[in-house]
């Protein structure tokens, strides 16, 4: 770790010097420092993994988060399950990303790379220093316990094995686009070159964040047992914030690429995204805000606070100094243009980010201003954010339909007629079947509208290829997507987002009942779809498995009298290697999912130690759409990322954009 | 795992105690017709039978507005039906039930909890005084910035249109109708 500290320091200092004077030996030294840094931190990480796997309980971290009977997969996931290990994980992944950025980036950006090495090394330096001085996973105990404390049962779940690292990957990879932005500012190379260099990094980072957040929702849903997947907890909010600003950046960067506009805004957005990725970690670990996810309080928060202030000041000063060089190359020509809708899309995304941040911080603000503590929970966030979210959903459909620069009335009519009609038909149908929830009707109608816009784009594209090239529809579809992957991959991502909104709408119709049932007794619950579910308690069995003692309650489920199957919910009492109970018992929900609704059964406990069981039965409509929306979103992201995504047609359009920006500039000059 | 007669007596007593807590002053009779669990001590916190109060929509709606004070950040209803190790939310539920039995309205029950635990017991701040800032600042900020953005775009697009009309536009010598027709044709060819 000390070697990593020195290498990170070297990489930062030499990187900045090499960036300024471009001396080849210094440039090379900065590059090699990133490789060496990654290598050293990989060795440190392997050392921790070996200690975990070999149950070296003399290492405090190993003793705190594992035990002899912990399954191997969770022993490995304990690497990032605790504060100190997660800091090392962050450092090693960032150092690896930093090395990959040096290795994979085209030589065209050679003059940016020393600065990129400097920024990534500086951020790694911060994490290594914090790990060394405030949260060191290699600290040894003065004695060796015979067994460790074990991992929190709620972290012993497959979702928890993959959710944190993927979310971390998202947070961490944001550093690379940020490093390129700083490099562009420092080197004064403020053309679109740096944007091309980071295009894939930004999409990868956004995808990691999206997958990490979705897996977090899945983990909460299957493991925490409350039947929901998003509770607006400060830590959930912290992961959502950089996702929002990164999404805004992914859209606004297109305006800069096409029209040479929004240069200042894009710099601010990428800086803000990086800031929020660190800020999320700060609020998780500093203890300034109460959260169920909070790590144990430690001096680590002070380190993060200092680093956050440094980021704001350094990035702010740098952007301010380069302001004159960040002037737009062209002017916006019409209120009714794709640029304008993207601007409003940015406004809403950043607006939601602000409202989430505002709500998250408001308890602290209230205490400072009034001296009174308040709670800002889900009712507040839902009330404030649902209308903004719906406006954003509408823009998801509107944006891609409007032409760049200026849209004519005829163009608008042709583009919007079918999707708007689709949305209105769905609204009418929902009203006809008796739905009266305003937001649900709005969300589902807008979802239909957006799906209409996406389908229309695909149908027209396939039709055009069929007419122009005589291709059959399947081939036309494949080539349409294959030759313009960024655009059609984006549409697929939008489809995934629509599926998320459909799933969120289902939350308005959740129904639930609690019941205590003796074996053979039943309870009925009516679903929003009109079905009547009958839950019959079969009995409770107890057995030992792995590192726990399980109490499983079984229920036979019937829908409108027709047998659906047997479902099981469990209470798990984890035990240490001596068979002693460790941690509080955890609950495993029984879940059966289909397109319409999830049957969600929670065994709450037994009455007076008998087989009479207390249950909560919940019917959660449309949850399936969330997980498959996530899969669609990832598929769209992969299409966008696939090599060779920049087709000839796209390059030509891109060139047309530049040509337009040049003429636009001359027109502005003429006007001036 | 050995299960002695002494254990059985101890566990029976242990199981009865929470039953007393949950059901208030009416301890439940043990139903001997139901099989006892092999290790009830490892099956989570013993529970009492569910009464009509647990599923009462009014009580649930009140509890969804109250925060469990155990530090879990969940509302009382969600906590008592989820975190089966929490002893705070069942106690708060019993308080709500007692207040309902006294005939208090929802708002009166909330006020009683505020008086006891402070304003932080509500899941969302009351819409009054400084708290209004929590609700209206995000919307106001978006509206103000949106209006400013719209005004700026309108002015700028006006200037560009004037420049285009003066002959310096991107495609000079083209009427608005021709420009619109070109845009339409281009959009048809875009795929």
PDB file of C-alpha atoms in Angstrom, chain A residues 417-543:
ATOM      1  CA  UNK A 417     -49.838  11.658 -35.192  1.00  0.00           C
ATOM      2  CA  UNK A 418     -49.492   7.917 -34.588  1.00  0.00           C
ATOM      3  CA  UNK A 419     -47.695   7.972 -31.200  1.00  0.00           C
ATOM      4  CA  UNK A 420     -50.048  10.596 -29.733  1.00  0.00           C
ATOM      5  CA  UNK A 421     -53.039   8.603 -30.968  1.00  0.00           C
ATOM      6  CA  UNK A 422     -51.572   5.478 -29.347  1.00  0.00           C
ATOM      7  CA  UNK A 423     -51.153   7.294 -26.041  1.00  0.00           C
ATOM      8  CA  UNK A 424     -54.710   8.675 -26.160  1.00  0.00           C
ATOM      9  CA  UNK A 425     -56.195   5.258 -26.982  1.00  0.00           C
ATOM     10  CA  UNK A 426     -54.386   3.710 -24.004  1.00  0.00           C
ATOM     11  CA  UNK A 427     -55.602   6.532 -21.729  1.00  0.00           C
ATOM     12  CA  UNK A 428     -59.191   5.978 -22.930  1.00  0.00           C
ATOM     13  CA  UNK A 429     -58.913   2.226 -22.402  1.00  0.00           C
ATOM     14  CA  UNK A 430     -57.577   2.655 -18.887  1.00  0.00           C
ATOM     15  CA  UNK A 431     -60.398   5.021 -18.024  1.00  0.00           C
ATOM     16  CA  UNK A 432     -62.890   2.619 -19.569  1.00  0.00           C
ATOM     17  CA  UNK A 433     -61.706  -0.294 -17.420  1.00  0.00           C
ATOM     18  CA  UNK A 434     -62.135   1.851 -14.330  1.00  0.00           C
ATOM     19  CA  UNK A 435     -58.633   3.066 -13.541  1.00  0.00           C
ATOM     20  CA  UNK A 436     -58.831   6.399 -11.720  1.00  0.00           C
ATOM     21  CA  UNK A 437     -55.309   6.958 -10.438  1.00  0.00           C
ATOM     22  CA  UNK A 438     -54.223  10.107 -12.300  1.00  0.00           C
ATOM     23  CA  UNK A 439     -50.491   9.454 -12.207  1.00  0.00           C
ATOM     24  CA  UNK A 440     -50.899   5.816 -13.209  1.00  0.00           C
ATOM     25  CA  UNK A 441     -53.043   6.772 -16.202  1.00  0.00           C
ATOM     26  CA  UNK A 442     -50.545   9.465 -17.187  1.00  0.00           C
ATOM     27  CA  UNK A 443     -47.575   7.124 -16.813  1.00  0.00           C
ATOM     28  CA  UNK A 444     -49.087   4.285 -18.809  1.00  0.00           C
ATOM     29  CA  UNK A 445     -50.401   6.601 -21.550  1.00  0.00           C
ATOM     30  CA  UNK A 446     -47.046   8.331 -21.851  1.00  0.00           C
ATOM     31  CA  UNK A 447     -45.341   4.938 -21.887  1.00  0.00           C
ATOM     32  CA  UNK A 448     -47.605   3.934 -24.778  1.00  0.00           C
ATOM     33  CA  UNK A 449     -46.786   7.218 -26.522  1.00  0.00           C
ATOM     34  CA  UNK A 450     -43.028   6.631 -26.160  1.00  0.00           C
ATOM     35  CA  UNK A 451     -43.306   3.020 -27.310  1.00  0.00           C
ATOM     36  CA  UNK A 452     -45.281   4.374 -30.270  1.00  0.00           C
ATOM     37  CA  UNK A 453     -42.476   6.763 -31.158  1.00  0.00           C
ATOM     38  CA  UNK A 454     -39.863   4.012 -30.913  1.00  0.00           C
ATOM     39  CA  UNK A 455     -41.894   1.540 -32.965  1.00  0.00           C
ATOM     40  CA  UNK A 456     -42.554   4.215 -35.545  1.00  0.00           C
ATOM     41  CA  UNK A 457     -38.837   4.894 -35.902  1.00  0.00           C
ATOM     42  CA  UNK A 458     -38.084   1.202 -36.343  1.00  0.00           C
ATOM     43  CA  UNK A 459     -40.995   0.596 -38.728  1.00  0.00           C
ATOM     44  CA  UNK A 460     -40.119   3.583 -40.883  1.00  0.00           C
ATOM     45  CA  UNK A 461     -36.438   2.665 -40.925  1.00  0.00           C
ATOM     46  CA  UNK A 462     -37.124  -0.943 -41.869  1.00  0.00           C
ATOM     47  CA  UNK A 463     -39.693   0.166 -44.447  1.00  0.00           C
ATOM     48  CA  UNK A 464     -37.248   2.624 -45.994  1.00  0.00           C
ATOM     49  CA  UNK A 465     -34.540  -0.039 -46.266  1.00  0.00           C
ATOM     50  CA  UNK A 466     -37.057  -2.484 -47.699  1.00  0.00           C
ATOM     51  CA  UNK A 467     -38.074   0.037 -50.367  1.00  0.00           C
ATOM     52  CA  UNK A 468     -34.632   1.431 -51.149  1.00  0.00           C
ATOM     53  CA  UNK A 469     -32.550  -1.750 -51.008  1.00  0.00           C
ATOM     54  CA  UNK A 470     -35.122  -4.487 -51.521  1.00  0.00           C
ATOM     55  CA  UNK A 471     -34.081  -6.196 -48.278  1.00  0.00           C
ATOM     56  CA  UNK A 472     -36.530  -8.482 -46.498  1.00  0.00           C
ATOM     57  CA  UNK A 473     -37.813  -7.129 -43.198  1.00  0.00           C
ATOM     58  CA  UNK A 474     -35.563  -9.200 -40.934  1.00  0.00           C
ATOM     59  CA  UNK A 475     -32.433  -8.260 -42.857  1.00  0.00           C
ATOM     60  CA  UNK A 476     -33.573  -4.637 -43.087  1.00  0.00           C
ATOM     61  CA  UNK A 477     -34.068  -4.584 -39.302  1.00  0.00           C
ATOM     62  CA  UNK A 478     -30.648  -6.109 -38.621  1.00  0.00           C
ATOM     63  CA  UNK A 479     -28.897  -3.708 -40.973  1.00  0.00           C
ATOM     64  CA  UNK A 480     -30.888  -0.732 -39.755  1.00  0.00           C
ATOM     65  CA  UNK A 481     -29.690  -1.351 -36.192  1.00  0.00           C
ATOM     66  CA  UNK A 482     -26.235  -2.563 -37.206  1.00  0.00           C
ATOM     67  CA  UNK A 483     -25.436   0.477 -39.329  1.00  0.00           C
ATOM     68  CA  UNK A 484     -26.624   3.057 -36.873  1.00  0.00           C
ATOM     69  CA  UNK A 485     -26.047   1.376 -33.546  1.00  0.00           C
ATOM     70  CA  UNK A 486     -25.811   4.506 -31.493  1.00  0.00           C
ATOM     71  CA  UNK A 487     -29.203   5.768 -32.590  1.00  0.00           C
ATOM     72  CA  UNK A 488     -31.130   2.497 -32.499  1.00  0.00           C
ATOM     73  CA  UNK A 489     -29.261   1.270 -29.411  1.00  0.00           C
ATOM     74  CA  UNK A 490     -30.474   4.492 -27.813  1.00  0.00           C
ATOM     75  CA  UNK A 491     -34.060   3.673 -28.782  1.00  0.00           C
ATOM     76  CA  UNK A 492     -33.707   0.225 -27.192  1.00  0.00           C
ATOM     77  CA  UNK A 493     -32.410   1.909 -24.020  1.00  0.00           C
ATOM     78  CA  UNK A 494     -35.474   4.184 -24.105  1.00  0.00           C
ATOM     79  CA  UNK A 495     -37.662   1.093 -24.383  1.00  0.00           C
ATOM     80  CA  UNK A 496     -35.985  -0.258 -21.251  1.00  0.00           C
ATOM     81  CA  UNK A 497     -36.665   3.018 -19.437  1.00  0.00           C
ATOM     82  CA  UNK A 498     -40.329   2.843 -20.454  1.00  0.00           C
ATOM     83  CA  UNK A 499     -40.480  -0.646 -18.920  1.00  0.00           C
ATOM     84  CA  UNK A 500     -39.111   0.794 -15.683  1.00  0.00           C
ATOM     85  CA  UNK A 501     -41.886   3.389 -15.650  1.00  0.00           C
ATOM     86  CA  UNK A 502     -44.506   0.688 -16.272  1.00  0.00           C
ATOM     87  CA  UNK A 503     -43.107  -1.228 -13.292  1.00  0.00           C
ATOM     88  CA  UNK A 504     -43.114   1.895 -11.099  1.00  0.00           C
ATOM     89  CA  UNK A 505     -46.783   2.421 -11.991  1.00  0.00           C
ATOM     90  CA  UNK A 506     -47.593  -1.017 -10.613  1.00  0.00           C
ATOM     91  CA  UNK A 507     -46.562   0.149  -7.151  1.00  0.00           C
ATOM     92  CA  UNK A 508     -49.740   2.259  -6.999  1.00  0.00           C
ATOM     93  CA  UNK A 509     -51.834  -0.940  -7.016  1.00  0.00           C
ATOM     94  CA  UNK A 510     -50.018  -3.094  -4.481  1.00  0.00           C
ATOM     95  CA  UNK A 511     -52.375  -5.004  -2.198  1.00  0.00           C
ATOM     96  CA  UNK A 512     -51.412  -6.736   0.999  1.00  0.00           C
ATOM     97  CA  UNK A 513     -52.880  -8.675   3.895  1.00  0.00           C
ATOM     98  CA  UNK A 514     -51.507 -10.087   7.132  1.00  0.00           C
ATOM     99  CA  UNK A 515     -52.843 -13.359   8.489  1.00  0.00           C
ATOM    100  CA  UNK A 516     -52.070 -15.935  11.158  1.00  0.00           C
ATOM    101  CA  UNK A 517     -52.941 -19.372   9.823  1.00  0.00           C
ATOM    102  CA  UNK A 518     -52.965 -22.822  11.320  1.00  0.00           C
ATOM    103  CA  UNK A 519     -52.037 -25.672   8.979  1.00  0.00           C
ATOM    104  CA  UNK A 520     -54.881 -26.132   6.531  1.00  0.00           C
ATOM    105  CA  UNK A 521     -56.348 -22.645   7.052  1.00  0.00           C
ATOM    106  CA  UNK A 522     -56.663 -20.216   4.153  1.00  0.00           C
ATOM    107  CA  UNK A 523     -56.963 -16.524   3.452  1.00  0.00           C
ATOM    108  CA  UNK A 524     -58.130 -14.774   0.264  1.00  0.00           C
ATOM    109  CA  UNK A 525     -56.653 -11.683  -1.360  1.00  0.00           C
ATOM    110  CA  UNK A 526     -58.065  -9.913  -4.385  1.00  0.00           C
ATOM    111  CA  UNK A 527     -55.593  -8.714  -6.986  1.00  0.00           C
ATOM    112  CA  UNK A 528     -55.924  -5.426  -8.897  1.00  0.00           C
ATOM    113  CA  UNK A 529     -56.355  -7.547 -12.035  1.00  0.00           C
ATOM    114  CA  UNK A 530     -59.556  -8.977 -10.570  1.00  0.00           C
ATOM    115  CA  UNK A 531     -58.244 -12.422  -9.582  1.00  0.00           C
ATOM    116  CA  UNK A 532     -58.864 -13.885  -6.148  1.00  0.00           C
ATOM    117  CA  UNK A 533     -55.852 -15.606  -4.683  1.00  0.00           C
ATOM    118  CA  UNK A 534     -56.281 -18.208  -1.973  1.00  0.00           C
ATOM    119  CA  UNK A 535     -53.317 -18.883   0.286  1.00  0.00           C
ATOM    120  CA  UNK A 536     -53.471 -22.118   2.284  1.00  0.00           C
ATOM    121  CA  UNK A 537     -50.900 -22.684   5.014  1.00  0.00           C
ATOM    122  CA  UNK A 538     -49.406 -26.172   4.718  1.00  0.00           C
ATOM    123  CA  UNK A 539     -46.989 -26.246   7.634  1.00  0.00           C
ATOM    124  CA  UNK A 540     -43.604 -25.240   8.999  1.00  0.00           C
ATOM    125  CA  UNK A 541     -40.427 -27.304   8.767  1.00  0.00           C
ATOM    126  CA  UNK A 542     -37.020 -26.700  10.310  1.00  0.00           C
ATOM    127  CA  UNK A 543     -33.625 -27.929   9.143  1.00  0.00           C
TER     128      UNK A 543
END
